[in-house]
CSV table of C-alpha atoms in Angstrom, one decimal:
chain,number,residue,atom,x,y,z
Z,11,MET,CA,4.5,-4.8,-34.6
Z,12,GLY,CA,4.5,-8.3,-36.1
Z,13,SER,CA,1.4,-10.4,-35.8
Z,14,ALA,CA,0.7,-9.2,-32.2
Z,15,CYS,CA,-2.1,-6.7,-33.2
Z,16,SER,CA,-4.7,-8.0,-35.6
Z,17,ARG,CA,-8.0,-8.0,-33.8
Z,18,LYS,CA,-11.1,-5.8,-33.3
Z,19,ASN,CA,-12.9,-4.3,-30.4
Z,20,ASP,CA,-16.3,-4.1,-28.4
Z,21,GLN,CA,-17.9,-3.9,-24.3
Z,22,SER,CA,-18.7,-5.9,-20.4
Z,23,ASP,CA,-19.0,-5.7,-16.6
Z,24,LEU,CA,-17.0,-6.7,-13.5
Z,25,GLU,CA,-18.5,-6.4,-10.1
Z,26,ILE,CA,-15.9,-5.0,-7.7
Z,27,ASP,CA,-16.5,-3.7,-4.2
Z,28,ASP,CA,-17.5,0.0,-4.4
Z,29,GLU,CA,-15.3,0.6,-1.3
Z,30,LEU,CA,-12.3,-0.8,-3.1
Z,31,CYS,CA,-13.0,1.1,-6.3
Z,32,GLY,CA,-14.1,4.4,-4.9
Z,33,ARG,CA,-16.8,4.2,-7.6
Z,34,SER,CA,-19.2,7.0,-7.8
Z,35,GLY,CA,-21.2,5.8,-10.7
Z,36,GLY,CA,-20.9,4.9,-14.4
Z,37,SER,CA,-17.8,2.9,-15.3
Z,38,ASN,CA,-15.1,4.8,-13.3
Z,39,ARG,CA,-12.6,2.6,-11.6
Z,40,SER,CA,-9.8,3.3,-9.0
Z,41,PHE,CA,-8.5,0.2,-7.2
Z,42,THR,CA,-5.4,-1.8,-6.3
Z,43,LEU,CA,-4.6,-4.2,-9.1
Z,44,ARG,CA,-3.4,-7.5,-7.8
Z,45,TRP,CA,-3.9,-11.1,-8.9
Z,46,PRO,CA,-5.7,-13.4,-8.0
Z,47,VAL,CA,-8.8,-11.4,-9.0
Z,48,ARG,CA,-11.4,-10.8,-6.2
Z,49,ARG,CA,-14.4,-13.0,-6.5
Z,50,ALA,CA,-17.6,-11.4,-7.7
Z,51,GLN,CA,-19.7,-9.8,-5.0
Z,52,ALA,CA,-22.4,-12.5,-5.5
Z,53,LEU,CA,-19.9,-15.2,-4.7
Z,54,GLU,CA,-18.2,-13.3,-1.8
Z,55,SER,CA,-21.5,-12.6,-0.1
Z,56,LEU,CA,-21.9,-16.3,0.6
Z,57,ALA,CA,-19.0,-16.1,3.1
Z,58,PHE,CA,-20.8,-13.5,5.2
Z,59,ARG,CA,-24.1,-15.3,5.7
Z,60,PRO,CA,-24.9,-16.5,9.2
Z,61,HIS,CA,-23.4,-19.8,10.3
Z,62,GLY,CA,-25.8,-22.6,9.5
Z,63,ALA,CA,-27.9,-20.6,7.2
Z,64,GLN,CA,-29.2,-22.4,4.1
Z,65,THR,CA,-27.5,-21.1,1.0
Z,66,SER,CA,-28.4,-21.8,-2.6
Z,67,PRO,CA,-26.2,-20.8,-5.5
Z,68,SER,CA,-27.5,-18.1,-7.7
Z,69,LEU,CA,-28.2,-18.6,-11.4
Z,70,LEU,CA,-25.1,-16.6,-12.2
Z,71,GLU,CA,-22.9,-18.8,-10.0
Z,72,ILE,CA,-24.3,-22.0,-11.5
Z,73,CYS,CA,-23.7,-20.7,-15.0
Z,74,VAL,CA,-20.1,-19.6,-14.2
Z,75,GLN,CA,-19.3,-23.0,-12.6
Z,76,ASN,CA,-20.8,-24.9,-15.5
Z,77,ILE,CA,-18.9,-22.9,-18.2
Z,78,VAL,CA,-15.6,-23.2,-16.3
Z,79,LYS,CA,-16.1,-26.9,-15.8
Z,80,ASN,CA,-16.7,-27.5,-19.5
Z,81,ILE,CA,-14.4,-24.8,-20.9
Z,82,ASP,CA,-12.8,-27.3,-23.3
Z,83,LYS,CA,-16.1,-27.8,-25.1
Z,84,TYR,CA,-16.4,-24.2,-26.2
Z,85,LYS,CA,-15.1,-22.8,-29.4
Z,86,SER,CA,-16.3,-19.3,-28.9
Z,87,PHE,CA,-18.2,-17.1,-26.4
Z,88,SER,CA,-20.0,-15.3,-29.1
Z,89,GLY,CA,-23.6,-14.7,-28.0
Z,90,VAL,CA,-22.9,-15.3,-24.3
Z,91,PRO,CA,-24.1,-12.4,-22.1
Z,92,ARG,CA,-21.2,-10.1,-21.4
Z,93,ASP,CA,-21.7,-9.9,-17.6
Z,94,LEU,CA,-21.5,-13.7,-17.5
Z,95,ILE,CA,-18.3,-13.7,-19.6
Z,96,GLN,CA,-16.6,-11.3,-17.3
Z,97,GLN,CA,-17.3,-13.6,-14.3
Z,98,VAL,CA,-16.0,-16.6,-16.2
Z,99,LEU,CA,-12.7,-14.8,-17.0
Z,100,ASN,CA,-12.3,-13.9,-13.3
Z,101,ASP,CA,-13.0,-17.4,-12.2
Z,102,LEU,CA,-10.5,-18.9,-14.6
Z,103,VAL,CA,-7.8,-16.5,-13.5
Z,104,ARG,CA,-8.6,-17.2,-9.8
Z,105,LYS,CA,-8.2,-20.9,-10.4
Z,106,GLN,CA,-5.2,-20.5,-12.7
Z,107,LEU,CA,-7.0,-22.1,-15.5
Z,108,LEU,CA,-6.6,-19.3,-18.0
Z,109,SER,CA,-4.3,-20.4,-20.9
Z,110,PRO,CA,-3.5,-19.3,-24.4
Z,111,VAL,CA,-6.2,-21.7,-25.7
Z,112,THR,CA,-8.9,-20.6,-23.3
Z,113,LEU,CA,-8.0,-16.9,-23.7
Z,114,GLU,CA,-8.8,-17.0,-27.4
Z,115,LEU,CA,-12.4,-17.7,-26.4
Z,116,PHE,CA,-12.6,-14.2,-25.1
Z,117,SER,CA,-11.7,-12.5,-28.4
Z,118,ASP,CA,-14.0,-9.5,-29.1
Z,119,CYS,CA,-16.0,-10.2,-25.9
Z,120,ALA,CA,-16.3,-6.6,-24.6
Z,121,LEU,CA,-14.5,-7.3,-21.4
Z,122,GLN,CA,-14.1,-4.4,-19.0
Z,123,ASP,CA,-11.4,-5.7,-16.7
Z,124,VAL,CA,-8.4,-8.0,-17.3
Z,125,LEU,CA,-6.3,-8.3,-14.1
Z,126,LEU,CA,-3.4,-10.6,-14.7
Z,127,ALA,CA,-0.6,-9.3,-12.4
Z,128,ASP,CA,2.1,-12.0,-11.9
Z,129,TYR,CA,-0.1,-14.5,-13.8
Z,130,PRO,CA,2.1,-17.2,-15.4
Z,131,GLY,CA,2.4,-17.4,-19.2
Z,132,VAL,CA,1.3,-13.8,-20.1
Z,133,GLU,CA,3.0,-12.7,-23.3
Z,134,ASP,CA,2.5,-10.5,-26.4
Z,135,PHE,CA,0.0,-12.8,-27.9
Z,136,TRP,CA,-2.3,-12.3,-24.9
Z,137,LEU,CA,-2.2,-8.6,-25.6
Z,138,ASP,CA,-3.6,-9.3,-29.0
Z,139,ILE,CA,-6.7,-10.8,-27.4
Z,140,ILE,CA,-6.9,-8.2,-24.7
Z,141,GLY,CA,-6.7,-5.4,-27.2
Z,142,SER,CA,-9.6,-6.8,-29.1
Z,143,GLN,CA,-11.9,-5.7,-26.3
Z,144,GLY,CA,-11.4,-2.2,-27.7
Z,145,GLU,CA,-13.3,0.7,-26.1
Z,146,SER,CA,-14.9,-1.6,-23.6
Z,147,LEU,CA,-11.7,-2.3,-21.7
Z,148,LEU,CA,-11.4,-0.1,-18.6
Z,149,ALA,CA,-8.8,-1.8,-16.4
Z,150,LEU,CA,-5.7,-3.9,-17.3
Z,151,ASP,CA,-3.0,-5.2,-15.1
Z,152,ILE,CA,-0.2,-7.3,-16.6
Z,153,SER,CA,2.5,-6.6,-14.0
Z,154,GLY,CA,5.4,-9.0,-13.8
Z,155,SER,CA,5.0,-10.3,-17.3
Z,156,PRO,CA,7.5,-10.5,-20.2
Z,157,VAL,CA,5.4,-8.5,-22.6
Z,158,THR,CA,7.3,-6.2,-25.0
Z,159,ASP,CA,6.8,-2.9,-26.7
Z,160,ASP,CA,5.1,-4.8,-29.6
Z,161,GLY,CA,2.6,-6.3,-27.3
Z,162,LEU,CA,1.7,-2.9,-25.8
Z,163,ALA,CA,0.9,-1.5,-29.2
Z,164,CYS,CA,-2.1,-3.8,-29.3
Z,165,LEU,CA,-3.8,-1.5,-26.8
Z,166,GLN,CA,-4.1,1.4,-29.3
Z,167,SER,CA,-7.9,0.8,-29.8
Z,168,CYS,CA,-8.5,0.6,-26.0
Z,169,THR,CA,-9.1,4.3,-25.8
Z,170,ASN,CA,-11.4,4.2,-22.8
Z,171,LEU,CA,-8.8,2.5,-20.6
Z,172,GLN,CA,-8.8,4.1,-17.2
Z,173,THR,CA,-6.4,1.9,-15.1
Z,174,LEU,CA,-3.2,0.5,-16.5
Z,175,SER,CA,-0.6,-1.4,-14.4
Z,176,LEU,CA,2.7,-2.5,-15.9
Z,177,ASN,CA,4.8,-2.9,-12.8
Z,178,SER,CA,8.1,-4.9,-13.2
Z,179,CYS,CA,7.6,-5.5,-17.0
Z,180,ASP,CA,11.3,-5.7,-17.7
Z,181,HIS,CA,11.0,-5.6,-21.5
Z,182,ILE,CA,8.9,-2.4,-21.8
Z,183,SER,CA,10.9,0.6,-22.9
Z,184,ASP,CA,10.3,4.2,-23.9
Z,185,GLU,CA,9.1,3.0,-27.4
Z,186,GLY,CA,6.3,1.0,-25.9
Z,187,LEU,CA,5.0,3.9,-23.9
Z,188,SER,CA,4.1,5.7,-27.2
Z,189,VAL,CA,0.7,3.9,-26.9
Z,190,LEU,CA,-0.1,6.1,-23.9
Z,191,SER,CA,-0.5,9.2,-26.1
Z,192,GLY,CA,-3.9,7.9,-27.3
Z,193,LEU,CA,-5.1,6.8,-23.8
Z,194,SER,CA,-6.3,10.2,-22.6
Z,195,ASN,CA,-9.0,8.6,-20.3
Z,196,LEU,CA,-6.4,7.0,-18.1
Z,197,THR,CA,-6.8,8.0,-14.4
Z,198,THR,CA,-4.3,5.5,-12.9
Z,199,LEU,CA,-0.9,4.5,-14.4
Z,200,SER,CA,1.6,2.3,-12.5
Z,201,LEU,CA,5.0,1.6,-13.9
Z,202,ARG,CA,6.9,0.5,-10.8
Z,203,SER,CA,10.3,-1.0,-11.2
Z,204,SER,CA,10.6,-0.2,-14.9
Z,205,ASN,CA,14.3,-0.2,-15.5
Z,206,LEU,CA,14.2,0.8,-19.2
Z,207,ILE,CA,11.9,3.8,-19.0
Z,208,THR,CA,13.8,7.1,-19.1
Z,209,ALA,CA,12.9,10.8,-19.2
Z,210,ALA,CA,12.4,10.6,-23.0
Z,211,GLY,CA,9.6,8.0,-22.4
Z,212,MET,CA,7.8,10.3,-20.0
Z,213,ARG,CA,7.1,12.6,-23.0
Z,214,ASN,CA,4.2,10.3,-23.6
Z,215,PHE,CA,2.5,11.4,-20.4
Z,216,THR,CA,1.6,14.8,-21.7
Z,217,ASN,CA,-1.7,13.7,-23.2
Z,218,LEU,CA,-2.8,12.0,-20.0
Z,219,VAL,CA,-5.0,14.9,-19.0
Z,220,SER,CA,-7.3,12.8,-16.8
Z,221,LEU,CA,-4.5,11.2,-14.8
Z,222,LYS,CA,-5.0,11.2,-11.0
Z,223,ASN,CA,-2.6,8.5,-9.9
Z,224,LEU,CA,0.9,8.0,-11.2
Z,225,ASP,CA,3.3,5.4,-9.7
Z,226,LEU,CA,6.9,5.4,-10.9
Z,227,GLU,CA,8.5,3.9,-7.8
Z,228,ARG,CA,12.0,2.4,-8.3
Z,229,CYS,CA,12.3,3.7,-11.9
Z,230,PRO,CA,16.0,4.7,-11.8
Z,231,LEU,CA,16.3,6.6,-15.1
Z,232,ILE,CA,13.5,9.2,-15.0
Z,233,HIS,CA,15.6,12.2,-13.9
Z,234,GLY,CA,14.8,15.1,-16.3
Z,235,GLY,CA,11.4,13.8,-17.3
Z,236,PHE,CA,9.3,15.6,-14.7
Z,237,VAL,CA,8.9,18.5,-17.1
Z,238,TYR,CA,6.3,16.4,-18.8
Z,239,LEU,CA,4.2,16.3,-15.7
Z,240,ARG,CA,3.7,20.0,-15.5
Z,241,GLY,CA,0.4,20.0,-17.4
Z,242,LEU,CA,-1.1,17.1,-15.5
Z,243,THR,CA,-3.2,19.4,-13.3
Z,244,THR,CA,-5.6,16.6,-12.2
Z,245,LEU,CA,-2.8,14.6,-10.6
Z,246,GLU,CA,-3.6,13.7,-7.0
Z,247,LYS,CA,-1.1,10.9,-6.2
Z,248,LEU,CA,2.5,10.7,-7.3
Z,249,ASN,CA,5.0,8.0,-6.2
Z,250,VAL,CA,8.6,8.4,-7.2
Z,251,GLY,CA,10.0,6.8,-4.1
Z,252,TRP,CA,13.3,4.9,-4.3
Z,253,CYS,CA,14.0,6.6,-7.7
Z,254,ILE,CA,17.6,7.1,-7.0
Z,255,GLY,CA,18.1,9.6,-9.8
Z,256,VAL,CA,15.4,12.1,-8.8
Z,257,ARG,CA,16.8,15.5,-7.8
Z,258,ASN,CA,15.7,18.9,-6.7
Z,259,ALA,CA,15.4,20.1,-10.3
Z,260,ASP,CA,12.7,17.4,-10.9
Z,261,ILE,CA,10.6,18.5,-7.9
Z,262,THR,CA,10.5,22.1,-9.1
Z,263,HIS,CA,8.2,21.0,-12.0
Z,264,LEU,CA,5.6,19.8,-9.5
Z,265,ALA,CA,5.0,23.3,-8.0
Z,266,GLY,CA,2.0,24.0,-10.2
Z,267,ILE,CA,0.2,20.7,-9.5
Z,268,VAL,CA,-1.9,22.2,-6.8
Z,269,ASN,CA,-4.4,19.2,-6.6
Z,270,LEU,CA,-1.7,16.9,-5.4
Z,271,LYS,CA,-2.8,15.0,-2.2
Z,272,GLU,CA,-0.1,12.3,-1.9
Z,273,LEU,CA,3.6,12.6,-2.7
Z,274,GLN,CA,6.2,9.9,-2.2
Z,275,ILE,CA,9.8,10.9,-2.7
Z,276,SER,CA,11.6,8.6,-0.2
Z,277,ARG,CA,15.2,7.6,-0.8
Z,278,SER,CA,15.6,10.2,-3.6
Z,279,LYS,CA,18.3,12.9,-3.7
Z,280,VAL,CA,15.8,15.7,-2.9
Z,281,ASN,CA,17.1,18.0,-0.2
Z,282,ASP,CA,16.1,21.3,1.4
Z,283,SER,CA,16.1,23.2,-1.9
Z,284,GLY,CA,13.8,20.7,-3.5
Z,285,VAL,CA,11.4,20.6,-0.6
Z,286,ALA,CA,11.0,24.4,-0.8
Z,287,SER,CA,9.1,23.7,-4.1
Z,288,LEU,CA,6.3,22.1,-2.1
Z,289,LYS,CA,5.4,25.3,-0.4
Z,290,GLY,CA,2.2,25.9,-2.4
Z,291,MET,CA,0.8,22.4,-2.2
Z,292,THR,CA,-2.0,23.3,0.2
Z,293,ASN,CA,-4.0,20.2,-0.6
Z,294,LEU,CA,-1.2,17.8,0.3
Z,295,ARG,CA,-2.5,15.1,2.7
Z,296,SER,CA,0.4,12.6,2.7
Z,297,LEU,CA,4.1,13.2,2.3
Z,298,SER,CA,6.8,10.5,2.5
Z,299,MET,CA,10.5,11.7,2.5
Z,300,GLU,CA,12.1,8.7,4.2
Z,301,GLY,CA,15.9,8.8,3.9
Z,302,CYS,CA,16.0,12.1,2.1
Z,303,PRO,CA,19.1,14.3,2.9
Z,304,ILE,CA,17.1,17.1,4.5
Z,305,THR,CA,17.7,19.3,7.5
Z,306,ALA,CA,15.7,21.3,9.9
Z,307,GLN,CA,15.4,23.9,7.1
Z,308,SER,CA,13.0,21.6,5.2
Z,309,MET,CA,10.8,21.3,8.3
Z,310,LYS,CA,10.0,25.0,8.0
Z,311,THR,CA,8.4,24.3,4.6
Z,312,ILE,CA,6.6,21.2,5.8
Z,313,ALA,CA,5.3,23.2,8.8
Z,314,GLY,CA,3.3,25.3,6.3
Z,315,LEU,CA,1.5,22.2,4.9
Z,316,THR,CA,-1.1,22.2,7.6
Z,317,THR,CA,-3.5,19.9,5.7
Z,318,LEU,CA,-1.0,17.0,6.2
Z,319,CYS,CA,-2.5,13.9,7.7
Z,320,HIS,CA,0.4,11.5,7.1
Z,321,LEU,CA,4.1,12.4,7.3
Z,322,ASN,CA,7.1,10.0,7.0
Z,323,ILE,CA,10.5,11.5,7.7
Z,324,ASN,CA,12.1,8.2,8.9
Z,325,SER,CA,15.9,8.1,8.6
Z,326,CYS,CA,16.3,11.8,8.0
Z,327,TYR,CA,18.4,12.1,11.2
Z,328,LEU,CA,16.7,15.3,12.2
Z,329,PRO,CA,17.5,16.9,15.6
Z,330,ASP,CA,15.0,18.2,18.2
Z,331,SER,CA,15.1,21.6,16.5
Z,332,GLY,CA,13.7,20.1,13.3
Z,333,CYS,CA,10.9,18.3,15.2
Z,334,GLN,CA,9.9,21.5,16.8
Z,335,LYS,CA,8.3,22.5,13.4
Z,336,LEU,CA,5.8,19.7,13.8
Z,337,GLU,CA,3.9,21.6,16.5
Z,338,GLY,CA,1.4,23.2,14.1
Z,339,LEU,CA,0.6,20.1,12.1
Z,340,ILE,CA,-2.5,19.3,14.2
Z,341,ASN,CA,-4.2,17.3,11.5
Z,342,LEU,CA,-1.5,14.6,11.5
Z,343,ARG,CA,-2.8,11.1,12.0
Z,344,THR,CA,0.3,9.2,11.1
Z,345,LEU,CA,3.9,10.3,12.0
Z,346,ASN,CA,7.0,8.3,11.3
Z,347,LEU,CA,10.0,9.7,13.2
Z,348,GLY,CA,12.0,6.5,13.3
Z,349,TYR,CA,15.8,6.8,13.1
Z,350,ASN,CA,15.9,10.5,13.8
Z,351,GLU,CA,18.0,12.3,16.5
Z,352,LEU,CA,14.9,13.0,18.6
Z,353,THR,CA,15.5,13.1,22.3
Z,354,ASP,CA,13.4,13.6,25.4
Z,355,SER,CA,13.6,17.4,24.9
Z,356,GLY,CA,12.1,17.2,21.4
Z,357,MET,CA,9.1,15.0,22.5
Z,358,VAL,CA,7.4,18.1,24.0
Z,359,PHE,CA,6.7,19.3,20.5
Z,360,LEU,CA,4.5,16.2,19.9
Z,361,LYS,CA,2.1,16.6,22.8
Z,362,GLY,CA,-0.3,18.8,21.0
Z,363,LEU,CA,-0.8,16.4,18.0
Z,364,THR,CA,-3.9,14.9,19.6
Z,365,ASN,CA,-5.2,13.5,16.3
Z,366,LEU,CA,-2.3,11.1,16.0
Z,367,GLU,CA,-3.3,7.5,15.5
Z,368,ARG,CA,0.1,6.0,14.5
Z,369,LEU,CA,3.5,7.1,15.9
Z,370,ASN,CA,6.8,5.6,15.1
Z,371,LEU,CA,9.8,6.4,17.4
Z,372,ASP,CA,11.9,3.5,16.4
Z,373,SER,CA,15.6,4.0,17.4
Z,374,CYS,CA,15.0,7.5,18.7
Z,375,LYS,CA,16.9,8.6,21.8
Z,376,VAL,CA,13.6,8.9,23.8
Z,377,GLY,CA,13.4,7.7,27.4
Z,378,ASP,CA,11.0,7.7,30.3
Z,379,GLU,CA,11.1,11.5,30.6
Z,380,GLY,CA,10.2,12.1,27.0
Z,381,ILE,CA,7.5,9.5,26.6
Z,382,LYS,CA,5.3,11.2,29.2
Z,383,HIS,CA,4.3,13.7,26.4
Z,384,VAL,CA,2.5,10.8,24.7
Z,385,LYS,CA,0.0,10.3,27.5
Z,386,GLY,CA,-2.3,13.0,26.1
Z,387,LEU,CA,-2.4,11.4,22.6
Z,388,LEU,CA,-5.6,9.5,23.3
Z,389,ASN,CA,-6.3,8.6,19.7
Z,390,LEU,CA,-3.1,6.5,19.4
Z,391,ARG,CA,-3.8,3.1,17.9
Z,392,MET,CA,-0.1,2.2,17.1
Z,393,LEU,CA,3.1,3.1,18.9
Z,394,ASP,CA,6.5,1.9,18.0
Z,395,LEU,CA,9.2,2.3,20.7
Z,396,SER,CA,11.5,-0.3,19.5
Z,397,ASP,CA,15.2,0.2,20.3
Z,398,SER,CA,14.4,3.3,22.3
Z,399,GLU,CA,15.4,4.2,25.9
Z,400,VAL,CA,11.9,3.8,27.4
Z,401,GLY,CA,11.8,1.6,30.5
Z,402,ASN,CA,9.3,0.4,33.1
Z,403,VAL,CA,8.6,3.9,34.4
Z,404,GLY,CA,7.8,5.3,31.0
Z,405,LEU,CA,5.3,2.6,30.3
Z,406,ARG,CA,3.1,4.0,33.0
Z,407,PHE,CA,2.3,7.0,30.8
Z,408,LEU,CA,0.8,4.6,28.3
Z,409,SER,CA,-1.8,3.1,30.6
Z,410,GLY,CA,-4.4,5.8,29.7
Z,411,LEU,CA,-4.2,5.1,26.0
Z,412,LYS,CA,-7.5,3.3,25.8
Z,413,LYS,CA,-7.4,3.0,22.0
Z,414,LEU,CA,-3.9,1.6,21.7
Z,415,GLU,CA,-3.9,-1.7,19.7
Z,416,ILE,CA,-0.3,-2.2,18.5
Z,417,LEU,CA,2.7,-1.7,20.7
Z,418,ASN,CA,6.3,-2.4,19.7
Z,419,LEU,CA,8.8,-2.7,22.5
Z,420,SER,CA,11.5,-4.8,20.7
Z,421,PHE,CA,15.1,-4.1,21.8
Z,422,THR,CA,14.0,-1.9,24.7
Z,423,GLY,CA,16.4,-3.2,27.4
Z,424,GLY,CA,14.8,-1.1,30.1
Z,425,VAL,CA,11.5,-3.0,30.0
Z,426,THR,CA,11.4,-5.9,32.4
Z,427,ASP,CA,8.9,-8.1,34.2
Z,428,ILE,CA,7.8,-5.1,36.3
Z,429,GLY,CA,6.8,-3.2,33.1
Z,430,LEU,CA,4.5,-5.9,31.9
Z,431,SER,CA,2.1,-5.4,34.8
Z,432,THR,CA,1.6,-1.9,33.4
Z,433,ILE,CA,1.1,-3.2,29.9
Z,434,ALA,CA,-1.6,-5.6,31.3
Z,435,THR,CA,-3.7,-2.5,32.1
Z,436,ILE,CA,-3.9,-1.6,28.4
Z,437,THR,CA,-6.8,-3.9,27.6
Z,438,SER,CA,-7.2,-2.6,24.0
Z,439,LEU,CA,-3.9,-4.2,22.8
Z,440,THR,CA,-4.2,-6.8,20.1
Z,441,SER,CA,-0.5,-6.9,19.0
Z,442,LEU,CA,2.5,-6.7,21.2
Z,443,ASN,CA,6.2,-7.1,20.2
Z,444,LEU,CA,8.5,-8.0,23.1
Z,445,ASP,CA,12.1,-8.6,22.3
Z,446,SER,CA,14.1,-8.4,25.5
Z,447,LYS,CA,16.4,-10.6,27.6
Z,448,GLN,CA,15.0,-8.9,30.7
Z,449,ILE,CA,11.5,-10.6,30.4
Z,450,THR,CA,10.8,-14.0,31.9
Z,451,ASP,CA,7.8,-16.3,32.1
Z,452,THR,CA,7.0,-14.8,35.5
Z,453,GLY,CA,6.6,-11.4,34.0
Z,454,LEU,CA,4.5,-12.7,31.1
Z,455,ALA,CA,2.1,-14.2,33.6
Z,456,ALA,CA,0.8,-10.6,34.3
Z,457,LEU,CA,-0.6,-10.6,30.7
Z,458,THR,CA,-2.8,-13.6,31.1
Z,459,ASP,CA,-5.3,-11.4,33.0
Z,460,HIS,CA,-6.0,-14.4,35.3
Z,461,ARG,CA,-7.5,-16.4,32.4
Z,462,LEU,CA,-5.1,-19.3,32.3
Z,463,ARG,CA,-6.7,-22.7,32.3
Z,464,HIS,CA,-3.9,-24.3,34.2
Z,465,GLY,CA,-2.4,-23.5,37.6
Z,466,SER,CA,1.2,-24.2,36.6
Z,467,PRO,CA,3.7,-21.5,35.7
Z,468,PRO,CA,2.7,-19.8,32.4
Z,469,THR,CA,4.1,-21.4,29.2
Z,470,PHE,CA,3.9,-20.6,25.6
Z,471,GLN,CA,1.1,-23.0,25.1
Z,472,GLU,CA,-1.0,-21.4,27.8
Z,473,PHE,CA,-0.5,-18.0,26.1
Z,474,ALA,CA,-2.5,-19.3,23.2
Z,475,GLU,CA,-5.5,-19.0,25.4
Z,476,LEU,CA,-5.3,-15.2,25.1
Z,477,GLY,CA,-7.1,-15.5,21.8
Z,478,ALA,CA,-7.4,-11.8,21.0
Z,479,LEU,CA,-3.7,-11.0,21.6
Z,480,ARG,CA,-1.2,-11.7,18.8
Z,481,TRP,CA,2.4,-12.2,20.0
Z,482,TRP,CA,5.8,-11.8,18.5
Z,483,TYR,CA,8.0,-12.8,21.4
Z,484,HIS,CA,11.6,-13.4,20.6
Z,485,ARG,CA,13.9,-14.2,23.5
Z,486,CYS,CA,17.3,-13.0,22.2
Z,487,GLY,CA,20.0,-15.3,23.6
Z,488,SER,CA,17.6,-17.2,25.8
Z,489,GLU,CA,18.4,-20.9,25.9
Z,490,GLN,CA,15.3,-22.0,27.7
Z,491,HIS,CA,12.9,-21.0,24.9
Z,492,GLN,CA,14.9,-22.0,21.9
Z,493,GLY,CA,12.6,-23.2,19.2
Z,494,SER,CA,9.5,-21.9,21.1
Z,495,ASP,CA,9.2,-18.4,19.7
Z,496,ILE,CA,5.6,-17.3,19.3
Z,497,ALA,CA,4.8,-16.2,15.8
Z,498,HIS,CA,1.1,-15.4,15.6
Z,499,LEU,CA,-1.4,-16.4,18.2
Z,500,ALA,CA,-5.0,-15.4,17.5
């Protein structure tokens, strides 16, 4: 282990939005780890005070600002209140002022959260200081760093660690994962894009009896390691998407994890046989199988998962007969059917899914006759019809969707200026994607809702007056608007 692990431990506090954390009390944490670190609530609240209101910095803010400003004058943070020290660390990270020298000041400071994803300069020595927080440390994110197995060993004393993120740490191997065997309080573990972790390394997962979230996305060598997940009965979210080695035999080991709520197996080799293993997962809320080599047979199994709220079967090339099995999934709020062989005939099977809020039909063979079955989906907020066969007539069936906010009509050659007058009646729209040679400035005028400030023919500049409507308007092959594409008008 070299000199990387020579320090002691201790305890502190980081204020994170309860909504982000899902905190129910105590010191439990469950949140997305990304750098820069969010500001403390006390600091963030200033941004939400009424315009023009008098604001005075709190004592905590003044102290944090003073310490950060004079950081070079400190030799140790010993004796400084632990809640203050946590805020100082967060501020240094946010301002990219944390360095090996300033980091040493935090040795044995009882920090609870060290979030350094993609932070420059993180190495094994930093883990020595981080490990000195001991039982106080609850959350650690060092994703994207060059730390090694030796560095990870410094976390052995951090036995209360609940959230650990090691995404894209290219030098961590199975040997480094041995530290996990002593971290039985972990609830969230993320090892995305770990190219050196194999099935053998997953043996260290067996003691993670509190684990709820496990992310192994883009780990290519984990085939055969799912047997070590069988005892993780508290697991609720599992992501093994884009793990090219995952096969049916792996999925069979998940059958007993009945508390699983979210499963991501996109772009794996799982087919109908593997999907059959999901039959008993009656608590499953979200299932993503994009690009899996399944057939309509798998849809029979999925039809039995009536608790599903989110289903992604993009690029599975399923025919209408497969989509027929969707009829009973009445709790679906998100459905991604992009790049399937769905036609007008299959659209009838969607008309009863009245809870749908997001529907993706990208590149499906759906036209005006099929899109009429969407008119009863009154909760739709997002609809993707890009590269479909829907035209002006079909757009009329969307006029009653009063909650529709996002509409994608890119590469829909059947939509012309006439269709834009129909779109103009959907007053709830905030985002519209038009990508068609058939649309002119004359047609776009219908979308101004008579609010143009100038009487001249509508131009891109005048569309900026729409304010609430964000545009992505790309005139393919159009000479008259070269260099004038709208990117994001708000």
